[in-house]
Coordinates of C-alpha atoms in Angstrom, one line a residue:
M1 CA 12.6 -3.5 3.5
N2 CA 12.0 -1.8 7.3
E3 CA 12.0 1.8 8.1
N4 CA 15.8 1.6 9.3
D5 CA 17.0 0.4 5.9
T6 CA 19.1 3.1 4.3
S7 CA 20.6 0.8 1.6
D8 CA 20.2 1.8 -2.5
P9 CA 17.3 0.7 -4.6
P10 CA 18.3 -2.6 -6.5
L11 CA 19.6 -2.1 -9.8
T12 CA 16.8 -4.2 -11.0
E13 CA 13.9 -2.5 -9.5
V14 CA 12.2 -0.7 -12.4
L15 CA 12.3 3.0 -12.5
G16 CA 9.6 5.3 -13.6
R17 CA 9.5 6.5 -17.3
L18 CA 10.7 10.5 -18.1
E19 CA 9.4 11.9 -21.3
R20 CA 10.0 15.4 -23.1
D21 CA 7.6 17.4 -25.0
G22 CA 9.4 20.7 -25.8
D23 CA 10.6 22.6 -22.3
A24 CA 8.1 20.0 -20.3
V25 CA 8.8 16.8 -18.5
S26 CA 6.5 14.0 -17.5
V27 CA 7.5 11.0 -14.9
D28 CA 5.2 8.0 -15.5
F29 CA 4.9 4.8 -13.3
D30 CA 3.2 2.1 -13.6
R31 CA 3.0 -0.6 -11.0
L32 CA 1.3 -3.4 -10.1
F33 CA 0.0 -4.1 -6.1
A34 CA -0.9 -7.1 -4.2
T35 CA -4.6 -5.7 -3.5
D36 CA -7.8 -5.4 -5.7
A37 CA -8.8 -2.2 -7.6
A38 CA -11.6 -1.3 -5.2
D39 CA -9.3 -1.1 -2.3
L40 CA -6.0 0.2 -4.4
W41 CA -8.9 3.2 -5.3
Q42 CA -9.5 3.6 -1.4
I43 CA -5.7 4.1 -0.5
C44 CA -5.4 6.6 -2.9
T45 CA -8.3 8.6 -2.3
D46 CA -9.2 8.6 1.4
P47 CA -7.3 11.2 3.1
G48 CA -6.7 9.0 6.5
R49 CA -4.7 6.2 4.0
L50 CA -3.2 8.7 2.1
A51 CA -1.3 10.2 5.2
R52 CA 0.1 6.7 5.7
W53 CA 2.4 6.7 2.2
F54 CA 1.8 9.8 0.8
A55 CA 1.0 13.0 3.0
P56 CA -1.8 14.1 4.9
V57 CA -4.3 16.0 2.9
S58 CA -7.2 18.5 3.8
G59 CA -10.3 19.7 1.6
G60 CA -12.1 18.2 -1.4
L61 CA -11.0 15.1 -3.4
R62 CA -13.9 15.5 -5.3
P63 CA -14.8 16.9 -8.6
G64 CA -14.8 20.5 -8.8
G65 CA -12.7 20.6 -5.1
S66 CA -9.4 21.7 -3.9
F67 CA -7.4 20.4 -1.6
V68 CA -4.1 21.0 0.6
I69 CA -1.3 18.1 0.8
H70 CA 0.8 18.9 3.8
F71 CA 4.3 17.4 3.2
D72 CA 6.7 17.0 6.4
D73 CA 8.9 19.8 5.0
D74 CA 6.3 22.6 5.3
D75 CA 5.5 22.1 1.8
T76 CA 1.9 23.0 1.3
P77 CA 0.6 22.9 -2.0
R78 CA -2.9 23.8 -3.1
C79 CA -4.4 21.6 -5.6
R80 CA -7.5 21.7 -7.8
V81 CA -9.1 18.6 -8.5
V82 CA -9.7 18.5 -12.5
A83 CA -11.3 15.3 -13.0
C84 CA -12.8 12.6 -10.8
E85 CA -14.2 9.2 -12.2
P86 CA -14.4 7.0 -9.1
P87 CA -13.3 4.2 -8.8
T88 CA -10.7 4.9 -11.4
S89 CA -9.1 8.0 -12.2
F90 CA -8.4 11.1 -10.4
V91 CA -6.8 14.1 -12.1
W92 CA -5.3 17.2 -10.4
E93 CA -3.3 20.5 -11.0
W94 CA -0.6 20.5 -8.4
P95 CA 1.1 24.2 -8.4
I96 CA 4.6 24.3 -8.5
G97 CA 6.0 27.8 -8.4
D98 CA 4.1 29.6 -11.2
I99 CA 3.4 26.3 -13.0
A100 CA 0.3 24.2 -12.4
T101 CA 1.7 20.9 -13.2
L102 CA -0.9 18.0 -13.7
V103 CA -0.8 15.1 -11.8
S104 CA -3.5 11.7 -13.2
V105 CA -3.9 8.8 -11.3
T106 CA -5.2 5.4 -13.0
V107 CA -6.4 2.6 -11.1
S108 CA -7.5 -0.8 -13.1
P109 CA -7.7 -4.5 -11.8
D110 CA -5.1 -6.4 -13.4
D111 CA -5.8 -9.8 -12.5
A112 CA -9.0 -10.7 -10.5
A113 CA -7.9 -14.4 -9.8
T114 CA -4.7 -13.4 -8.3
R115 CA -6.0 -10.1 -6.7
L116 CA -3.5 -7.7 -8.5
A117 CA -4.2 -3.9 -9.3
R118 CA -2.4 -1.8 -11.6
L119 CA -1.7 1.8 -10.7
R120 CA -0.3 4.2 -13.4
V121 CA 0.8 7.7 -12.2
R122 CA 1.7 10.2 -14.4
H123 CA 2.7 14.0 -13.1
E124 CA 3.1 16.2 -16.0
R125 CA 4.6 19.9 -16.9
L126 CA 7.5 19.8 -15.0
T127 CA 10.7 21.4 -16.0
P128 CA 13.9 19.5 -16.9
G129 CA 15.2 20.7 -13.5
Q130 CA 12.5 19.4 -11.4
A131 CA 11.7 16.0 -13.3
A132 CA 15.0 14.1 -11.3
G133 CA 13.4 15.2 -7.7
Y134 CA 9.9 14.5 -8.7
G135 CA 10.7 11.2 -10.1
A136 CA 12.6 9.9 -7.3
G137 CA 9.9 11.6 -4.9
W138 CA 6.8 9.7 -7.1
H139 CA 9.2 6.7 -6.9
T140 CA 9.7 6.4 -3.0
H141 CA 6.0 7.2 -2.6
L142 CA 5.2 4.3 -4.2
R143 CA 7.5 2.2 -2.3
C144 CA 5.8 3.6 0.7
L145 CA 2.5 2.6 -0.8
D146 CA 3.5 -1.1 -1.4
A147 CA 4.7 -1.3 2.3
E148 CA 0.9 0.2 3.1
V149 CA -0.4 -2.6 1.0
A150 CA 1.8 -5.7 2.2
G151 CA 1.3 -4.1 5.9
S152 CA 4.7 -4.1 6.3
P153 CA 6.9 -0.6 7.6
S154 CA 7.4 2.3 5.1
P155 CA 11.1 2.4 4.0
D156 CA 13.1 5.4 5.4
W157 CA 11.7 8.2 3.0
G158 CA 14.6 10.5 2.7
A159 CA 17.3 7.9 2.5
T160 CA 15.2 6.3 -0.1
W161 CA 14.2 9.5 -2.0
T162 CA 18.3 10.1 -1.5
A163 CA 19.3 6.7 -3.1
L164 CA 17.0 7.1 -6.0
L165 CA 17.4 10.7 -7.0
G166 CA 20.8 9.9 -8.7
R167 CA 19.3 7.3 -10.8
Y168 CA 16.9 9.7 -11.7
T169 CA 19.2 12.6 -12.4
A170 CA 21.3 10.4 -14.6
L171 CA 18.1 9.4 -16.3
S172 CA 16.6 13.0 -16.8
E173 CA 20.4 13.8 -18.6
A174 CA 20.5 10.9 -20.6

């Protein structure tokens, strides 16, 4: 997909899972990427590489550290690292309003012979009203990550998010 493509995501594309636990909702993604686990870890933790597919970050991406995510829409959440076990897992609190949501990222080799790595992302403690937007957002970022790994242009973020939002809204209402 090129950066000018605003078409809907293919209907065969696997959506993330939404899981409810009382009033809290989690969005979960499990994706394979055509790179090795060490490179995928770098893509997910190196500020320069994060800026290319997620957003610019500043601060300490280390155990006990804190960092700020600088999104294009002037949203700048101040996050706190809860746990970090390089090169496999990273957990942080992401404040959304008065709620300290929790994001877990796990990287693992999937098949060394074919140079595939698995990325699992789980965003917990979302409200039912937030789940669709954050599901569409993470899904869009992961499409950008796929483009980063492939060395191809990222999809148009806004158009992709908008196209996915309806699908995640339907999923959250199911």
